[in-house]
Amino acid sequence: DVTTDLAVERLERIADRPFALFVSYQNPHYPLQPSPEYEAMYDGVAIARRPNAVDIDPYTPTFSPPSPKPKEDDPVYRKYGGDLDAYLRCYYAMVSQLDANVGRLLDALERLGVADTTAVIFTSDHGDMQGSHGLKNKGVHWEESTRIPLIIRAPGGRRGARVTTPVSGIDF
């Protein structure tokens, strides 16, 4: 939420001239800590796992800041350690929170009168294994780790088009 607040503040200062604004969100990323209102959206929701998911411990200790030792003392571990479904509920809550914040940015572009002249590109740096193939996090060359979203809204661009051609950062 703070990232969006800062981005909107910046937009308000620069929207009267040509600009490029890069907004980098941390979420969804471990340690998964959605805002309480988004976490509540998924409280008790049954989770449909990927067909190739294996029940794993999704907890990942962090090094900056360092996670408490033993891991059972870490509030994050207490939240979803050993429980893939609890982890996925937090993950989806963070995705919903991110979606709401992207919506706030788009609303700001509308309010500032530049939505029709501004290209918006949404992408990510990696996926999350979420138990697929018995793995967690990223860093493996499986589809779940490497396939990422790329959504482009460009003035005069095609609407609703889905392109299946692979792209990479080089294409930007």
PDB file of C-alpha atoms in Angstrom:
ATOM      1  CA  ASP A   1       0.000   0.000   0.000  1.00  0.00           C
ATOM      2  CA  VAL A   2       2.840   2.368   0.840  1.00  0.00           C
ATOM      3  CA  THR A   3       4.483   1.684  -2.526  1.00  0.00           C
ATOM      4  CA  THR A   4       1.271   2.760  -4.266  1.00  0.00           C
ATOM      5  CA  ASP A   5       0.933   5.812  -2.027  1.00  0.00           C
ATOM      6  CA  LEU A   6       4.433   6.907  -3.045  1.00  0.00           C
ATOM      7  CA  ALA A   7       3.783   6.185  -6.727  1.00  0.00           C
ATOM      8  CA  VAL A   8       0.569   8.229  -6.713  1.00  0.00           C
ATOM      9  CA  GLU A   9       2.347  11.112  -4.965  1.00  0.00           C
ATOM     10  CA  ARG A  10       5.032  11.012  -7.653  1.00  0.00           C
ATOM     11  CA  LEU A  11       2.450  10.828 -10.451  1.00  0.00           C
ATOM     12  CA  GLU A  12       0.744  13.917  -9.096  1.00  0.00           C
ATOM     13  CA  ARG A  13       4.046  15.808  -9.410  1.00  0.00           C
ATOM     14  CA  ILE A  14       5.019  14.617 -12.910  1.00  0.00           C
ATOM     15  CA  ALA A  15       1.765  13.945 -14.799  1.00  0.00           C
ATOM     16  CA  ASP A  16       1.816  17.361 -16.476  1.00  0.00           C
ATOM     17  CA  ARG A  17       4.828  16.400 -18.621  1.00  0.00           C
ATOM     18  CA  PRO A  18       6.178  13.259 -20.356  1.00  0.00           C
ATOM     19  CA  PHE A  19       7.189  10.664 -17.776  1.00  0.00           C
ATOM     20  CA  ALA A  20       8.289   7.107 -17.161  1.00  0.00           C
ATOM     21  CA  LEU A  21       7.477   5.706 -13.745  1.00  0.00           C
ATOM     22  CA  PHE A  22       8.606   2.277 -12.606  1.00  0.00           C
ATOM     23  CA  VAL A  23       6.736   0.890  -9.612  1.00  0.00           C
ATOM     24  CA  SER A  24       8.230  -2.251  -8.106  1.00  0.00           C
ATOM     25  CA  TYR A  25       6.131  -4.224  -5.649  1.00  0.00           C
ATOM     26  CA  GLN A  26       7.551  -6.810  -3.286  1.00  0.00           C
ATOM     27  CA  ASN A  27       4.383  -8.866  -3.049  1.00  0.00           C
ATOM     28  CA  PRO A  28       3.489 -11.602  -3.422  1.00  0.00           C
ATOM     29  CA  HIS A  29       6.741 -12.748  -1.888  1.00  0.00           C
ATOM     30  CA  TYR A  30       7.761 -14.518   1.261  1.00  0.00           C
ATOM     31  CA  PRO A  31       7.545 -13.819   4.055  1.00  0.00           C
ATOM     32  CA  LEU A  32       3.889 -13.610   3.065  1.00  0.00           C
ATOM     33  CA  GLN A  33       2.341 -10.883   5.173  1.00  0.00           C
ATOM     34  CA  PRO A  34      -0.826  -9.507   3.589  1.00  0.00           C
ATOM     35  CA  SER A  35      -2.750  -6.694   5.226  1.00  0.00           C
ATOM     36  CA  PRO A  36      -5.346  -8.052   7.666  1.00  0.00           C
ATOM     37  CA  GLU A  37      -8.330  -7.105   5.469  1.00  0.00           C
ATOM     38  CA  TYR A  38      -6.936  -9.086   2.532  1.00  0.00           C
ATOM     39  CA  GLU A  39      -5.926 -12.009   4.705  1.00  0.00           C
ATOM     40  CA  ALA A  40      -9.490 -12.103   6.056  1.00  0.00           C
ATOM     41  CA  MET A  41     -10.816 -12.502   2.496  1.00  0.00           C
ATOM     42  CA  TYR A  42      -9.243 -15.965   2.358  1.00  0.00           C
ATOM     43  CA  ASP A  43      -9.833 -17.077   5.943  1.00  0.00           C
ATOM     44  CA  GLY A  44     -11.245 -20.600   5.822  1.00  0.00           C
ATOM     45  CA  VAL A  45     -11.343 -20.678   2.006  1.00  0.00           C
ATOM     46  CA  ALA A  46     -10.719 -24.131   0.560  1.00  0.00           C
ATOM     47  CA  ILE A  47      -7.631 -24.040  -1.632  1.00  0.00           C
ATOM     48  CA  ALA A  48      -7.422 -25.829  -4.977  1.00  0.00           C
ATOM     49  CA  ARG A  49      -3.788 -26.770  -5.440  1.00  0.00           C
ATOM     50  CA  ARG A  50      -2.091 -27.304  -8.756  1.00  0.00           C
ATOM     51  CA  PRO A  51      -2.528 -30.876  -9.971  1.00  0.00           C
ATOM     52  CA  ASN A  52       1.212 -31.563  -9.580  1.00  0.00           C
ATOM     53  CA  ALA A  53       1.495 -30.059  -6.083  1.00  0.00           C
ATOM     54  CA  VAL A  54       2.898 -32.148  -3.275  1.00  0.00           C
ATOM     55  CA  ASP A  55       2.293 -31.350   0.389  1.00  0.00           C
ATOM     56  CA  ILE A  56       5.460 -29.507   1.448  1.00  0.00           C
ATOM     57  CA  ASP A  57       6.515 -27.137   4.206  1.00  0.00           C
ATOM     58  CA  PRO A  58       6.363 -23.753   2.423  1.00  0.00           C
ATOM     59  CA  TYR A  59       8.215 -21.855   5.153  1.00  0.00           C
ATOM     60  CA  THR A  60      11.386 -20.114   4.027  1.00  0.00           C
ATOM     61  CA  PRO A  61      13.585 -18.345   6.564  1.00  0.00           C
ATOM     62  CA  THR A  62      14.697 -14.840   5.659  1.00  0.00           C
ATOM     63  CA  PHE A  63      18.209 -13.529   6.062  1.00  0.00           C
ATOM     64  CA  SER A  64      17.492  -9.807   5.990  1.00  0.00           C
ATOM     65  CA  PRO A  65      16.099  -9.460   8.558  1.00  0.00           C
ATOM     66  CA  PRO A  66      17.207 -12.795   9.976  1.00  0.00           C
ATOM     67  CA  SER A  67      14.442 -15.218  10.929  1.00  0.00           C
ATOM     68  CA  PRO A  68      14.362 -16.256  14.591  1.00  0.00           C
ATOM     69  CA  LYS A  69      15.878 -19.582  15.531  1.00  0.00           C
ATOM     70  CA  PRO A  70      14.402 -22.021  16.181  1.00  0.00           C
ATOM     71  CA  LYS A  71      11.975 -21.519  13.334  1.00  0.00           C
ATOM     72  CA  GLU A  72       9.050 -22.255  15.656  1.00  0.00           C
ATOM     73  CA  ASP A  73       9.728 -18.828  17.252  1.00  0.00           C
ATOM     74  CA  ASP A  74       9.179 -17.054  13.921  1.00  0.00           C
ATOM     75  CA  PRO A  75       5.684 -15.489  13.690  1.00  0.00           C
ATOM     76  CA  VAL A  76       5.710 -16.253   9.961  1.00  0.00           C
ATOM     77  CA  TYR A  77       6.379 -19.944  10.653  1.00  0.00           C
ATOM     78  CA  ARG A  78       3.562 -19.939  13.197  1.00  0.00           C
ATOM     79  CA  LYS A  79       1.269 -18.488  10.529  1.00  0.00           C
ATOM     80  CA  TYR A  80       1.872 -21.038   7.749  1.00  0.00           C
ATOM     81  CA  GLY A  81       4.889 -23.207   8.519  1.00  0.00           C
ATOM     82  CA  GLY A  82       4.164 -26.814   7.606  1.00  0.00           C
ATOM     83  CA  ASP A  83       0.814 -25.841   6.019  1.00  0.00           C
ATOM     84  CA  LEU A  84       0.842 -25.314   2.256  1.00  0.00           C
ATOM     85  CA  ASP A  85      -2.837 -24.336   2.173  1.00  0.00           C
ATOM     86  CA  ALA A  86      -2.290 -21.596   4.781  1.00  0.00           C
ATOM     87  CA  TYR A  87       0.665 -20.359   2.718  1.00  0.00           C
ATOM     88  CA  LEU A  88      -1.443 -20.313  -0.447  1.00  0.00           C
ATOM     89  CA  ARG A  89      -4.209 -18.366   1.310  1.00  0.00           C
ATOM     90  CA  CYS A  90      -1.622 -15.731   2.297  1.00  0.00           C
ATOM     91  CA  TYR A  91      -0.199 -15.763  -1.241  1.00  0.00           C
ATOM     92  CA  TYR A  92      -3.618 -15.221  -2.819  1.00  0.00           C
ATOM     93  CA  ALA A  93      -4.379 -12.491  -0.261  1.00  0.00           C
ATOM     94  CA  MET A  94      -1.210 -10.701  -1.345  1.00  0.00           C
ATOM     95  CA  VAL A  95      -2.158 -11.092  -5.013  1.00  0.00           C
ATOM     96  CA  SER A  96      -5.556  -9.533  -4.240  1.00  0.00           C
ATOM     97  CA  GLN A  97      -3.855  -6.696  -2.382  1.00  0.00           C
ATOM     98  CA  LEU A  98      -1.508  -6.141  -5.317  1.00  0.00           C
ATOM     99  CA  ASP A  99      -4.447  -6.138  -7.719  1.00  0.00           C
ATOM    100  CA  ALA A 100      -6.208  -3.480  -5.633  1.00  0.00           C
ATOM    101  CA  ASN A 101      -3.079  -1.341  -5.614  1.00  0.00           C
ATOM    102  CA  VAL A 102      -2.618  -1.581  -9.379  1.00  0.00           C
ATOM    103  CA  GLY A 103      -6.243  -0.475  -9.578  1.00  0.00           C
ATOM    104  CA  ARG A 104      -5.406   2.521  -7.395  1.00  0.00           C
ATOM    105  CA  LEU A 105      -2.605   3.452  -9.808  1.00  0.00           C
ATOM    106  CA  LEU A 106      -4.921   3.163 -12.802  1.00  0.00           C
ATOM    107  CA  ASP A 107      -7.507   5.293 -10.992  1.00  0.00           C
ATOM    108  CA  ALA A 108      -4.835   7.941 -10.345  1.00  0.00           C
ATOM    109  CA  LEU A 109      -3.973   8.020 -14.063  1.00  0.00           C
ATOM    110  CA  GLU A 110      -7.678   8.569 -14.823  1.00  0.00           C
ATOM    111  CA  ARG A 111      -8.043  11.276 -12.169  1.00  0.00           C
ATOM    112  CA  LEU A 112      -4.949  13.077 -13.481  1.00  0.00           C
ATOM    113  CA  GLY A 113      -6.270  12.947 -17.061  1.00  0.00           C
ATOM    114  CA  VAL A 114      -3.376  10.925 -18.495  1.00  0.00           C
ATOM    115  CA  ALA A 115      -4.850   7.420 -18.683  1.00  0.00           C
ATOM    116  CA  ASP A 116      -5.523   7.691 -22.423  1.00  0.00           C
ATOM    117  CA  THR A 117      -1.939   8.745 -23.187  1.00  0.00           C
ATOM    118  CA  THR A 118      -0.034   6.464 -20.819  1.00  0.00           C
ATOM    119  CA  ALA A 119       1.199   2.932 -21.525  1.00  0.00           C
ATOM    120  CA  VAL A 120       1.023   0.623 -18.525  1.00  0.00           C
ATOM    121  CA  ILE A 121       3.054  -2.579 -18.448  1.00  0.00           C
ATOM    122  CA  PHE A 122       2.610  -5.138 -15.679  1.00  0.00           C
ATOM    123  CA  THR A 123       5.034  -8.012 -15.299  1.00  0.00           C
ATOM    124  CA  SER A 124       6.983  -9.958 -12.699  1.00  0.00           C
ATOM    125  CA  ASP A 125      10.426 -11.419 -12.238  1.00  0.00           C
ATOM    126  CA  HIS A 126       9.541 -15.019 -11.363  1.00  0.00           C
ATOM    127  CA  GLY A 127       6.780 -17.390 -10.358  1.00  0.00           C
ATOM    128  CA  ASP A 128       6.428 -19.595  -7.294  1.00  0.00           C
ATOM    129  CA  MET A 129       6.558 -23.374  -7.229  1.00  0.00           C
ATOM    130  CA  GLN A 130       3.909 -23.654  -4.450  1.00  0.00           C
ATOM    131  CA  GLY A 131       4.519 -27.366  -3.963  1.00  0.00           C
ATOM    132  CA  SER A 132       4.616 -28.253  -7.655  1.00  0.00           C
ATOM    133  CA  HIS A 133       7.060 -31.127  -8.193  1.00  0.00           C
ATOM    134  CA  GLY A 134       7.579 -31.090  -4.403  1.00  0.00           C
ATOM    135  CA  LEU A 135       9.360 -27.712  -4.575  1.00  0.00           C
ATOM    136  CA  LYS A 136       8.908 -24.218  -3.189  1.00  0.00           C
ATOM    137  CA  ASN A 137       9.999 -20.693  -4.097  1.00  0.00           C
ATOM    138  CA  LYS A 138      11.790 -20.118  -7.423  1.00  0.00           C
ATOM    139  CA  GLY A 139      15.056 -20.770  -9.194  1.00  0.00           C
ATOM    140  CA  VAL A 140      14.234 -23.917 -11.130  1.00  0.00           C
ATOM    141  CA  HIS A 141      13.421 -24.181 -14.806  1.00  0.00           C
ATOM    142  CA  TRP A 142       9.909 -25.467 -14.345  1.00  0.00           C
ATOM    143  CA  GLU A 143       6.951 -23.641 -15.846  1.00  0.00           C
ATOM    144  CA  GLU A 144       5.620 -22.643 -12.424  1.00  0.00           C
ATOM    145  CA  SER A 145       8.847 -20.798 -11.592  1.00  0.00           C
ATOM    146  CA  THR A 146       9.583 -19.205 -14.955  1.00  0.00           C
ATOM    147  CA  ARG A 147       6.226 -18.308 -16.492  1.00  0.00           C
ATOM    148  CA  ILE A 148       5.191 -14.811 -15.477  1.00  0.00           C
ATOM    149  CA  PRO A 149       2.438 -12.369 -16.367  1.00  0.00           C
ATOM    150  CA  LEU A 150       2.895  -9.690 -18.987  1.00  0.00           C
ATOM    151  CA  ILE A 151      -0.070  -7.360 -19.326  1.00  0.00           C
ATOM    152  CA  ILE A 152       0.163  -4.265 -21.497  1.00  0.00           C
ATOM    153  CA  ARG A 153      -2.354  -1.460 -21.742  1.00  0.00           C
ATOM    154  CA  ALA A 154      -1.248   0.934 -24.468  1.00  0.00           C
ATOM    155  CA  PRO A 155      -3.050   3.927 -25.967  1.00  0.00           C
ATOM    156  CA  GLY A 156      -4.608   2.721 -29.216  1.00  0.00           C
ATOM    157  CA  GLY A 157      -3.470  -0.832 -28.535  1.00  0.00           C
ATOM    158  CA  ARG A 158      -5.448  -4.005 -29.040  1.00  0.00           C
ATOM    159  CA  ARG A 159      -7.988  -4.834 -26.354  1.00  0.00           C
ATOM    160  CA  GLY A 160      -8.506  -8.296 -24.979  1.00  0.00           C
ATOM    161  CA  ALA A 161      -5.820  -9.842 -27.171  1.00  0.00           C
ATOM    162  CA  ARG A 162      -3.985 -12.849 -25.851  1.00  0.00           C
ATOM    163  CA  VAL A 163      -0.576 -13.544 -27.335  1.00  0.00           C
ATOM    164  CA  THR A 164       0.996 -16.942 -26.749  1.00  0.00           C
ATOM    165  CA  THR A 165       4.404 -16.119 -28.231  1.00  0.00           C
ATOM    166  CA  PRO A 166       7.097 -16.291 -25.553  1.00  0.00           C
ATOM    167  CA  VAL A 167       8.802 -12.974 -24.719  1.00  0.00           C
ATOM    168  CA  SER A 168      11.728 -11.997 -22.534  1.00  0.00           C
ATOM    169  CA  GLY A 169      13.194  -8.866 -21.012  1.00  0.00           C
ATOM    170  CA  ILE A 170      15.151  -8.359 -24.218  1.00  0.00           C
ATOM    171  CA  ASP A 171      11.854  -7.780 -26.045  1.00  0.00           C
ATOM    172  CA  PHE A 172      11.165  -4.690 -23.943  1.00  0.00           C
TER     173      PHE A 172
END
